[in-house]
Amino acid sequence: MNIWKVIDNEGYNNAYLIDQNGKQHFDPASDFKEIKEDPSTRLLKIEMTDKGYPDIMNYWGTFGTVIVNSKVKALIERYYGTLQTQFLPCICSNSQDTQLWIWNVCEYHDVLDIENSICDRIINLQGKEAIKSVDKYVFKKEAFDLDLFKIYLEERKYTTYLFVTDRFKRLMEENNVTGLALEKVYSI
């Protein structure tokens, strides 16, 4: 059994937000905790590569957030409809009829074995030691009961990566989903 983290998908260009003038726009990371806008549409610029648009693509600058098409959105809603996720509609500036969504996963679980993981620590603004990042992941047994999740680093939500297990990976493979790039980070 394996746990994987979603990584950049090489060979496909990343999608990024643009403003009404076509210039690149950066959303603060706080935008992806839980978005409560109505409508919550984002305008994207996606450069077409020789591979075309993948089913899953990177959202530029935000590792734990990906963009999905209708096929992947339907799969996730069908198999994971009860999880805390959001689909924020996107308009692709150079292909306005392509239906895309930013997939915002808000499903956090305390499943990282911090004692056995190798973590980089810093002193935060409050003068307390805090985990900055994880170099080697070790997960608690309960992580294998999940299919997709994000983790806590002590009391802080770690928004940087989305983690999936073999079940999620298999579902995507069985449905010929393109663009999903994974790195194995833990096995038992």
PDB file of C-alpha atoms in Angstrom:
ATOM      1  CA  MET A   1       0.000   0.000   0.000  1.00  0.00           C
ATOM      2  CA  ASN A   2       1.302   3.416  -0.996  1.00  0.00           C
ATOM      3  CA  ILE A   3       0.704   7.088  -0.376  1.00  0.00           C
ATOM      4  CA  TRP A   4       1.469   9.482  -3.204  1.00  0.00           C
ATOM      5  CA  LYS A   5       1.636  13.261  -3.443  1.00  0.00           C
ATOM      6  CA  VAL A   6       0.347  15.094  -6.495  1.00  0.00           C
ATOM      7  CA  ILE A   7       3.234  16.848  -8.269  1.00  0.00           C
ATOM      8  CA  ASP A   8       3.790  18.972 -11.388  1.00  0.00           C
ATOM      9  CA  ASN A   9       2.810  17.142 -14.556  1.00  0.00           C
ATOM     10  CA  GLU A  10       5.733  17.523 -16.939  1.00  0.00           C
ATOM     11  CA  GLY A  11       4.923  17.991 -20.607  1.00  0.00           C
ATOM     12  CA  TYR A  12       1.799  20.043 -19.952  1.00  0.00           C
ATOM     13  CA  ASN A  13       1.891  23.770 -19.363  1.00  0.00           C
ATOM     14  CA  ASN A  14       0.473  24.996 -16.111  1.00  0.00           C
ATOM     15  CA  ALA A  15      -2.678  27.064 -16.006  1.00  0.00           C
ATOM     16  CA  TYR A  16      -2.572  30.442 -14.333  1.00  0.00           C
ATOM     17  CA  LEU A  17      -5.029  33.192 -13.471  1.00  0.00           C
ATOM     18  CA  ILE A  18      -5.212  36.323 -15.583  1.00  0.00           C
ATOM     19  CA  ASP A  19      -6.967  39.596 -14.965  1.00  0.00           C
ATOM     20  CA  GLN A  20      -9.308  41.332 -17.421  1.00  0.00           C
ATOM     21  CA  ASN A  21      -6.253  42.816 -19.189  1.00  0.00           C
ATOM     22  CA  GLY A  22      -4.696  39.385 -19.774  1.00  0.00           C
ATOM     23  CA  LYS A  23      -1.920  39.891 -17.208  1.00  0.00           C
ATOM     24  CA  GLN A  24      -0.980  37.119 -14.784  1.00  0.00           C
ATOM     25  CA  HIS A  25      -2.801  37.400 -11.457  1.00  0.00           C
ATOM     26  CA  PHE A  26      -1.730  35.826  -8.165  1.00  0.00           C
ATOM     27  CA  ASP A  27      -4.313  34.745  -5.616  1.00  0.00           C
ATOM     28  CA  PRO A  28      -3.046  34.638  -2.054  1.00  0.00           C
ATOM     29  CA  ALA A  29      -2.786  31.128  -0.586  1.00  0.00           C
ATOM     30  CA  SER A  30      -5.623  32.041   1.792  1.00  0.00           C
ATOM     31  CA  ASP A  31      -7.994  31.983  -1.192  1.00  0.00           C
ATOM     32  CA  PHE A  32      -7.745  28.202  -1.246  1.00  0.00           C
ATOM     33  CA  LYS A  33      -8.729  27.378   2.336  1.00  0.00           C
ATOM     34  CA  GLU A  34     -12.468  27.549   1.724  1.00  0.00           C
ATOM     35  CA  ILE A  35     -13.807  29.887  -0.916  1.00  0.00           C
ATOM     36  CA  LYS A  36     -17.263  31.329  -0.357  1.00  0.00           C
ATOM     37  CA  GLU A  37     -17.677  33.611  -3.364  1.00  0.00           C
ATOM     38  CA  ASP A  38     -20.767  33.567  -5.516  1.00  0.00           C
ATOM     39  CA  PRO A  39     -20.023  33.262  -8.356  1.00  0.00           C
ATOM     40  CA  SER A  40     -16.523  31.951  -7.743  1.00  0.00           C
ATOM     41  CA  THR A  41     -15.419  31.894 -11.382  1.00  0.00           C
ATOM     42  CA  ARG A  42     -11.726  32.275 -12.217  1.00  0.00           C
ATOM     43  CA  LEU A  43     -10.343  33.371 -15.608  1.00  0.00           C
ATOM     44  CA  LEU A  44      -7.441  31.168 -16.716  1.00  0.00           C
ATOM     45  CA  LYS A  45      -4.807  31.272 -19.418  1.00  0.00           C
ATOM     46  CA  ILE A  46      -3.704  27.818 -20.538  1.00  0.00           C
ATOM     47  CA  GLU A  47      -1.130  27.418 -23.254  1.00  0.00           C
ATOM     48  CA  MET A  48      -1.864  24.470 -25.533  1.00  0.00           C
ATOM     49  CA  THR A  49       0.984  21.967 -25.903  1.00  0.00           C
ATOM     50  CA  ASP A  50       1.344  19.221 -28.480  1.00  0.00           C
ATOM     51  CA  LYS A  51      -0.315  16.876 -25.962  1.00  0.00           C
ATOM     52  CA  GLY A  52      -3.419  19.065 -25.794  1.00  0.00           C
ATOM     53  CA  TYR A  53      -5.283  19.725 -22.557  1.00  0.00           C
ATOM     54  CA  PRO A  54      -4.883  17.007 -19.937  1.00  0.00           C
ATOM     55  CA  ASP A  55      -7.780  15.896 -17.742  1.00  0.00           C
ATOM     56  CA  ILE A  56      -5.851  17.132 -14.682  1.00  0.00           C
ATOM     57  CA  MET A  57      -3.411  20.039 -14.810  1.00  0.00           C
ATOM     58  CA  ASN A  58      -1.404  22.116 -12.377  1.00  0.00           C
ATOM     59  CA  TYR A  59      -2.685  25.359 -10.990  1.00  0.00           C
ATOM     60  CA  TRP A  60       0.403  27.549 -11.292  1.00  0.00           C
ATOM     61  CA  GLY A  61       2.029  28.391  -7.973  1.00  0.00           C
ATOM     62  CA  THR A  62      -0.289  26.371  -5.735  1.00  0.00           C
ATOM     63  CA  PHE A  63       0.861  22.744  -5.517  1.00  0.00           C
ATOM     64  CA  GLY A  64      -2.071  21.347  -3.541  1.00  0.00           C
ATOM     65  CA  THR A  65      -4.633  22.714  -5.968  1.00  0.00           C
ATOM     66  CA  VAL A  66      -5.231  21.312  -9.427  1.00  0.00           C
ATOM     67  CA  ILE A  67      -7.521  22.063 -12.341  1.00  0.00           C
ATOM     68  CA  VAL A  68      -9.789  19.320 -13.631  1.00  0.00           C
ATOM     69  CA  ASN A  69     -12.101  18.879 -16.594  1.00  0.00           C
ATOM     70  CA  SER A  70     -15.695  17.589 -16.618  1.00  0.00           C
ATOM     71  CA  LYS A  71     -14.593  13.946 -16.784  1.00  0.00           C
ATOM     72  CA  VAL A  72     -12.515  14.141 -13.595  1.00  0.00           C
ATOM     73  CA  LYS A  73     -15.072  16.333 -11.821  1.00  0.00           C
ATOM     74  CA  ALA A  74     -17.758  13.697 -12.494  1.00  0.00           C
ATOM     75  CA  LEU A  75     -15.507  10.893 -11.203  1.00  0.00           C
ATOM     76  CA  ILE A  76     -14.676  12.770  -8.008  1.00  0.00           C
ATOM     77  CA  GLU A  77     -18.308  13.692  -7.378  1.00  0.00           C
ATOM     78  CA  ARG A  78     -19.395  10.100  -7.994  1.00  0.00           C
ATOM     79  CA  TYR A  79     -16.803   8.400  -5.790  1.00  0.00           C
ATOM     80  CA  TYR A  80     -15.943  11.134  -3.285  1.00  0.00           C
ATOM     81  CA  GLY A  81     -19.068  13.271  -3.127  1.00  0.00           C
ATOM     82  CA  THR A  82     -19.188  13.236   0.677  1.00  0.00           C
ATOM     83  CA  LEU A  83     -15.684  14.646   1.139  1.00  0.00           C
ATOM     84  CA  GLN A  84     -14.964  18.317   1.761  1.00  0.00           C
ATOM     85  CA  THR A  85     -14.039  19.504  -1.712  1.00  0.00           C
ATOM     86  CA  GLN A  86     -14.996  22.464  -3.833  1.00  0.00           C
ATOM     87  CA  PHE A  87     -15.126  22.864  -7.600  1.00  0.00           C
ATOM     88  CA  LEU A  88     -14.628  26.477  -8.621  1.00  0.00           C
ATOM     89  CA  PRO A  89     -15.614  27.093 -12.246  1.00  0.00           C
ATOM     90  CA  CYS A  90     -12.931  28.462 -14.568  1.00  0.00           C
ATOM     91  CA  ILE A  91     -13.117  30.121 -17.939  1.00  0.00           C
ATOM     92  CA  CYS A  92     -10.155  29.379 -20.174  1.00  0.00           C
ATOM     93  CA  SER A  93      -9.343  32.592 -22.046  1.00  0.00           C
ATOM     94  CA  ASN A  94      -8.137  30.789 -25.167  1.00  0.00           C
ATOM     95  CA  SER A  95     -10.788  28.041 -25.216  1.00  0.00           C
ATOM     96  CA  GLN A  96     -13.946  29.425 -23.646  1.00  0.00           C
ATOM     97  CA  ASP A  97     -16.063  26.356 -24.398  1.00  0.00           C
ATOM     98  CA  THR A  98     -13.742  24.050 -22.401  1.00  0.00           C
ATOM     99  CA  GLN A  99     -15.315  23.347 -19.007  1.00  0.00           C
ATOM    100  CA  LEU A 100     -12.694  23.432 -16.253  1.00  0.00           C
ATOM    101  CA  TRP A 101     -12.756  23.678 -12.469  1.00  0.00           C
ATOM    102  CA  ILE A 102     -10.203  24.461  -9.802  1.00  0.00           C
ATOM    103  CA  TRP A 103     -10.474  21.467  -7.481  1.00  0.00           C
ATOM    104  CA  ASN A 104     -10.024  22.774  -3.948  1.00  0.00           C
ATOM    105  CA  VAL A 105      -9.614  19.917  -1.462  1.00  0.00           C
ATOM    106  CA  CYS A 106     -10.479  20.951   2.112  1.00  0.00           C
ATOM    107  CA  GLU A 107     -10.220  17.406   3.502  1.00  0.00           C
ATOM    108  CA  TYR A 108      -7.541  17.651   6.236  1.00  0.00           C
ATOM    109  CA  HIS A 109      -6.544  14.752   8.481  1.00  0.00           C
ATOM    110  CA  ASP A 110      -4.083  14.361  11.344  1.00  0.00           C
ATOM    111  CA  VAL A 111      -2.384  11.316   9.791  1.00  0.00           C
ATOM    112  CA  LEU A 112       1.262  12.400   9.590  1.00  0.00           C
ATOM    113  CA  ASP A 113       3.493  10.575  12.087  1.00  0.00           C
ATOM    114  CA  ILE A 114       5.486  13.652  13.047  1.00  0.00           C
ATOM    115  CA  GLU A 115       7.755  11.761  15.458  1.00  0.00           C
ATOM    116  CA  ASN A 116       9.070   9.508  12.677  1.00  0.00           C
ATOM    117  CA  SER A 117       8.894  11.954   9.761  1.00  0.00           C
ATOM    118  CA  ILE A 118      11.863  14.157   8.924  1.00  0.00           C
ATOM    119  CA  CYS A 119      10.749  17.784   9.118  1.00  0.00           C
ATOM    120  CA  ASP A 120      12.409  21.170   8.649  1.00  0.00           C
ATOM    121  CA  ARG A 121      11.648  23.412  11.587  1.00  0.00           C
ATOM    122  CA  ILE A 122      11.758  27.184  12.006  1.00  0.00           C
ATOM    123  CA  ILE A 123      11.041  29.699  14.734  1.00  0.00           C
ATOM    124  CA  ASN A 124       7.768  31.404  13.804  1.00  0.00           C
ATOM    125  CA  LEU A 125       6.770  35.031  14.385  1.00  0.00           C
ATOM    126  CA  GLN A 126       5.411  34.114  17.814  1.00  0.00           C
ATOM    127  CA  GLY A 127       8.858  32.792  18.802  1.00  0.00           C
ATOM    128  CA  LYS A 128       7.725  29.156  18.813  1.00  0.00           C
ATOM    129  CA  GLU A 129       9.265  26.269  16.942  1.00  0.00           C
ATOM    130  CA  ALA A 130       7.083  25.170  14.015  1.00  0.00           C
ATOM    131  CA  ILE A 131       7.347  22.730  11.131  1.00  0.00           C
ATOM    132  CA  LYS A 132       8.155  24.518   7.875  1.00  0.00           C
ATOM    133  CA  SER A 133       8.171  21.509   5.538  1.00  0.00           C
ATOM    134  CA  VAL A 134       8.536  17.729   5.422  1.00  0.00           C
ATOM    135  CA  ASP A 135      11.567  16.039   3.842  1.00  0.00           C
ATOM    136  CA  LYS A 136      10.518  12.440   4.557  1.00  0.00           C
ATOM    137  CA  TYR A 137       6.910  11.472   5.193  1.00  0.00           C
ATOM    138  CA  VAL A 138       5.845   8.726   7.583  1.00  0.00           C
ATOM    139  CA  PHE A 139       2.095   8.255   7.879  1.00  0.00           C
ATOM    140  CA  LYS A 140      -0.085   6.756  10.581  1.00  0.00           C
ATOM    141  CA  LYS A 141      -1.982   3.589   9.714  1.00  0.00           C
ATOM    142  CA  GLU A 142      -5.259   5.551   9.441  1.00  0.00           C
ATOM    143  CA  ALA A 143      -3.961   7.357   6.341  1.00  0.00           C
ATOM    144  CA  PHE A 144      -4.465   4.171   4.335  1.00  0.00           C
ATOM    145  CA  ASP A 145      -8.212   4.294   5.112  1.00  0.00           C
ATOM    146  CA  LEU A 146      -8.409   7.513   3.065  1.00  0.00           C
ATOM    147  CA  ASP A 147      -8.281   7.924  -0.707  1.00  0.00           C
ATOM    148  CA  LEU A 148      -7.338  11.614  -0.905  1.00  0.00           C
ATOM    149  CA  PHE A 149      -6.434  14.132   1.759  1.00  0.00           C
ATOM    150  CA  LYS A 150      -4.310  17.013   2.946  1.00  0.00           C
ATOM    151  CA  ILE A 151      -2.496  16.952   6.273  1.00  0.00           C
ATOM    152  CA  TYR A 152      -1.911  18.957   9.411  1.00  0.00           C
ATOM    153  CA  LEU A 153       1.604  19.928  10.452  1.00  0.00           C
ATOM    154  CA  GLU A 154       0.972  19.998  14.170  1.00  0.00           C
ATOM    155  CA  GLU A 155      -1.918  22.499  14.463  1.00  0.00           C
ATOM    156  CA  ARG A 156      -1.388  24.144  11.049  1.00  0.00           C
ATOM    157  CA  LYS A 157      -3.138  23.056   7.846  1.00  0.00           C
ATOM    158  CA  TYR A 158      -0.486  22.063   5.300  1.00  0.00           C
ATOM    159  CA  THR A 159      -1.965  23.328   2.036  1.00  0.00           C
ATOM    160  CA  THR A 160       1.131  22.645  -0.073  1.00  0.00           C
ATOM    161  CA  TYR A 161       0.374  19.090  -1.217  1.00  0.00           C
ATOM    162  CA  LEU A 162      -2.567  16.857  -1.978  1.00  0.00           C
ATOM    163  CA  PHE A 163      -1.986  13.207  -1.026  1.00  0.00           C
ATOM    164  CA  VAL A 164      -3.700  10.169  -2.523  1.00  0.00           C
ATOM    165  CA  THR A 165      -3.597   6.432  -1.911  1.00  0.00           C
ATOM    166  CA  ASP A 166      -3.456   3.537  -4.355  1.00  0.00           C
ATOM    167  CA  ARG A 167      -7.280   3.429  -4.573  1.00  0.00           C
ATOM    168  CA  PHE A 168      -7.473   6.957  -5.989  1.00  0.00           C
ATOM    169  CA  LYS A 169      -4.550   6.304  -8.342  1.00  0.00           C
ATOM    170  CA  ARG A 170      -6.189   3.105  -9.607  1.00  0.00           C
ATOM    171  CA  LEU A 171      -9.537   4.868 -10.178  1.00  0.00           C
ATOM    172  CA  MET A 172      -7.823   7.519 -12.301  1.00  0.00           C
ATOM    173  CA  GLU A 173      -5.866   4.888 -14.272  1.00  0.00           C
ATOM    174  CA  GLU A 174      -8.951   2.725 -14.884  1.00  0.00           C
ATOM    175  CA  ASN A 175     -10.717   5.780 -16.311  1.00  0.00           C
ATOM    176  CA  ASN A 176      -7.772   6.803 -18.522  1.00  0.00           C
ATOM    177  CA  VAL A 177      -7.322  10.163 -16.796  1.00  0.00           C
ATOM    178  CA  THR A 178      -4.428  12.113 -18.313  1.00  0.00           C
ATOM    179  CA  GLY A 179      -2.109  14.614 -16.651  1.00  0.00           C
ATOM    180  CA  LEU A 180      -2.053  13.172 -13.124  1.00  0.00           C
ATOM    181  CA  ALA A 181       1.561  13.096 -11.916  1.00  0.00           C
ATOM    182  CA  LEU A 182       2.361  11.416  -8.616  1.00  0.00           C
ATOM    183  CA  GLU A 183       5.415  10.871  -6.453  1.00  0.00           C
ATOM    184  CA  LYS A 184       5.408   7.937  -4.034  1.00  0.00           C
ATOM    185  CA  VAL A 185       6.184   9.300  -0.568  1.00  0.00           C
ATOM    186  CA  TYR A 186       5.382   6.364   1.735  1.00  0.00           C
ATOM    187  CA  SER A 187       4.767   2.616   1.564  1.00  0.00           C
ATOM    188  CA  ILE A 188       3.938  -0.151   4.009  1.00  0.00           C
TER     189      ILE A 188
END
